């Protein structure tokens, strides 16, 4: 008699179980895809059709029109193009920088041992705070930064030697990811004041710097787990053959880390692409991004859902296409390291 509790593969299901799984997957696909369908349908509706709806099927419930597309792409062409270009520049640039810096930091946390002294870190934070306060009080930025560096160097060489308590690799990694716990609204006003003092308000450089700082902990955390799952023997063999650490990273680690890098890049790109609050605080006109342009369609006459639908579709299209093209890398990057031991 067959043991009903015997472990079987995922594909070894009875016909009723397969049918039930198919129905559940079909229902979930409907839940996921219906909002996209509703966006597409709404983008071809007139304001009158939206107000009198809901209408679901084009040419049956309503007559589709390109009025909303013409309004967004032609009548508001420049007002749509500028935020779109800003979104592309800010999203891609910040994601690439965060991926490069975060991946290097993650590899270092996996392959090297650190014993960073807490006191030295505190001196560094205090010196940075001194530079910001001095700049806020009217001191020239370069003078404030030079003074902070000098103060840090002097204190590190004198009282810094007395600090003995140190942080390990796990402590550093946890401290990095803990920065994501802080709600963005808590730093929005300080960021506004900081960029106002340095003259970077309504500038895409401010968004790039902020998004890099915000997404860096995510890259470090994800790539740290990915690098930890890679076989160390390959790197040790290359080191025995005389390869330097830079050659090992360039020729061995990076090629086999492409799935993890792609998956992580797409995750942080989505965060930067859809970010709203920081962009709302730091920009006004020149550096606006697409999320702000979508929100701007909620005018005095109420939400213009037809226009919002067009903007959302052209906003998410590049990311969706990129996810479809890179799907095989994303799947590998997510699964590697999920099962260890």
mmCIF file of N, CA and C in Angstrom, residues 87-101 204-216 219 265 268-269 271-273:
data_model
loop_
_atom_site.group_PDB
_atom_site.id
_atom_site.type_symbol
_atom_site.label_atom_id
_atom_site.label_comp_id
_atom_site.label_asym_id
_atom_site.label_seq_id
_atom_site.Cartn_x
_atom_site.Cartn_y
_atom_site.Cartn_z
ATOM 1 N N UNK A 87 13.428 60.662 -14.898
ATOM 2 C CA UNK A 87 13.248 59.363 -14.254
ATOM 3 C C UNK A 87 14.253 58.349 -14.771
ATOM 4 N N UNK A 88 14.460 58.334 -16.085
ATOM 5 C CA UNK A 88 15.411 57.391 -16.678
ATOM 6 C C UNK A 88 16.827 57.676 -16.183
ATOM 7 N N UNK A 89 17.222 58.945 -16.198
ATOM 8 C CA UNK A 89 18.584 59.300 -15.781
ATOM 9 C C UNK A 89 18.792 58.990 -14.304
ATOM 10 N N UNK A 90 17.871 59.435 -13.471
ATOM 11 C CA UNK A 90 18.018 59.231 -12.026
ATOM 12 C C UNK A 90 17.957 57.749 -11.680
ATOM 13 N N UNK A 91 16.987 57.033 -12.248
ATOM 14 C CA UNK A 91 16.828 55.625 -11.921
ATOM 15 C C UNK A 91 18.026 54.783 -12.330
ATOM 16 N N UNK A 92 18.455 54.920 -13.598
ATOM 17 C CA UNK A 92 19.570 54.108 -14.080
ATOM 18 C C UNK A 92 20.885 54.492 -13.403
ATOM 19 N N UNK A 93 21.144 55.789 -13.301
ATOM 20 C CA UNK A 93 22.417 56.223 -12.719
ATOM 21 C C UNK A 93 22.536 55.817 -11.255
ATOM 22 N N UNK A 94 21.517 56.096 -10.468
ATOM 23 C CA UNK A 94 21.577 55.751 -9.044
ATOM 24 C C UNK A 94 21.644 54.242 -8.840
ATOM 25 N N UNK A 95 20.945 53.476 -9.666
ATOM 26 C CA UNK A 95 20.961 52.020 -9.512
ATOM 27 C C UNK A 95 22.326 51.440 -9.866
ATOM 28 N N UNK A 96 22.945 51.946 -10.939
ATOM 29 C CA UNK A 96 24.261 51.450 -11.334
ATOM 30 C C UNK A 96 25.300 51.789 -10.265
ATOM 31 N N UNK A 97 25.283 53.026 -9.782
ATOM 32 C CA UNK A 97 26.253 53.416 -8.749
ATOM 33 C C UNK A 97 26.049 52.597 -7.474
ATOM 34 N N UNK A 98 24.795 52.444 -7.052
ATOM 35 C CA UNK A 98 24.516 51.652 -5.850
ATOM 36 C C UNK A 98 24.929 50.202 -6.046
ATOM 37 N N UNK A 99 24.728 49.664 -7.253
ATOM 38 C CA UNK A 99 25.099 48.270 -7.513
ATOM 39 C C UNK A 99 26.610 48.091 -7.455
ATOM 40 N N UNK A 100 27.359 49.009 -8.047
ATOM 41 C CA UNK A 100 28.818 48.890 -8.055
ATOM 42 C C UNK A 100 29.369 49.006 -6.636
ATOM 43 N N UNK A 101 28.992 50.075 -5.932
ATOM 44 C CA UNK A 101 29.515 50.283 -4.578
ATOM 45 C C UNK A 101 29.030 49.195 -3.618
ATOM 46 N N UNK A 204 18.755 66.983 -10.424
ATOM 47 C CA UNK A 204 18.736 65.519 -10.446
ATOM 48 C C UNK A 204 19.922 64.931 -9.686
ATOM 49 N N UNK A 205 20.989 65.711 -9.504
ATOM 50 C CA UNK A 205 22.131 65.214 -8.734
ATOM 51 C C UNK A 205 21.720 64.921 -7.294
ATOM 52 N N UNK A 206 20.843 65.751 -6.727
ATOM 53 C CA UNK A 206 20.377 65.516 -5.360
ATOM 54 C C UNK A 206 19.601 64.204 -5.272
ATOM 55 N N UNK A 207 18.765 63.927 -6.261
ATOM 56 C CA UNK A 207 18.010 62.679 -6.261
ATOM 57 C C UNK A 207 18.939 61.480 -6.419
ATOM 58 N N UNK A 208 19.926 61.590 -7.292
ATOM 59 C CA UNK A 208 20.852 60.483 -7.505
ATOM 60 C C UNK A 208 21.613 60.165 -6.224
ATOM 61 N N UNK A 209 22.142 61.198 -5.567
ATOM 62 C CA UNK A 209 22.889 60.992 -4.320
ATOM 63 C C UNK A 209 22.002 60.352 -3.260
ATOM 64 N N UNK A 210 20.791 60.856 -3.119
ATOM 65 C CA UNK A 210 19.873 60.338 -2.097
ATOM 66 C C UNK A 210 19.470 58.903 -2.389
ATOM 67 N N UNK A 211 19.159 58.591 -3.651
ATOM 68 C CA UNK A 211 18.735 57.231 -3.996
ATOM 69 C C UNK A 211 19.891 56.239 -3.852
ATOM 70 N N UNK A 212 21.099 56.672 -4.155
ATOM 71 C CA UNK A 212 22.252 55.787 -3.945
ATOM 72 C C UNK A 212 22.392 55.462 -2.467
ATOM 73 N N UNK A 213 22.300 56.483 -1.618
ATOM 74 C CA UNK A 213 22.422 56.253 -0.178
ATOM 75 C C UNK A 213 21.290 55.377 0.351
ATOM 76 N N UNK A 214 20.091 55.535 -0.203
ATOM 77 C CA UNK A 214 18.940 54.763 0.276
ATOM 78 C C UNK A 214 18.980 53.315 -0.195
ATOM 79 N N UNK A 215 19.468 53.078 -1.410
ATOM 80 C CA UNK A 215 19.447 51.728 -1.972
ATOM 81 C C UNK A 215 20.724 50.944 -1.720
ATOM 82 N N UNK A 216 21.777 51.618 -1.274
ATOM 83 C CA UNK A 216 23.040 50.928 -1.011
ATOM 84 C C UNK A 216 22.889 49.796 0.012
ATOM 85 N N UNK A 219 21.465 46.659 -1.690
ATOM 86 C CA UNK A 219 22.438 45.970 -2.541
ATOM 87 C C UNK A 219 23.415 45.174 -1.693
ATOM 88 N N UNK A 265 19.997 44.651 -9.328
ATOM 89 C CA UNK A 265 19.869 45.895 -10.088
ATOM 90 C C UNK A 265 18.411 46.218 -10.376
ATOM 91 N N UNK A 268 16.553 47.486 -7.085
ATOM 92 C CA UNK A 268 16.844 48.868 -6.690
ATOM 93 C C UNK A 268 16.383 49.842 -7.765
ATOM 94 N N UNK A 269 16.374 49.418 -9.030
ATOM 95 C CA UNK A 269 15.856 50.289 -10.091
ATOM 96 C C UNK A 269 14.378 50.567 -9.885
ATOM 97 N N UNK A 271 12.796 50.549 -7.020
ATOM 98 C CA UNK A 271 12.689 51.467 -5.880
ATOM 99 C C UNK A 271 12.935 52.914 -6.320
ATOM 100 N N UNK A 272 13.992 53.122 -7.104
ATOM 101 C CA UNK A 272 14.308 54.480 -7.555
ATOM 102 C C UNK A 272 13.294 54.978 -8.572
ATOM 103 N N UNK A 273 12.810 54.108 -9.429
ATOM 104 C CA UNK A 273 11.874 54.475 -10.490
ATOM 105 C C UNK A 273 10.540 54.950 -9.912
#
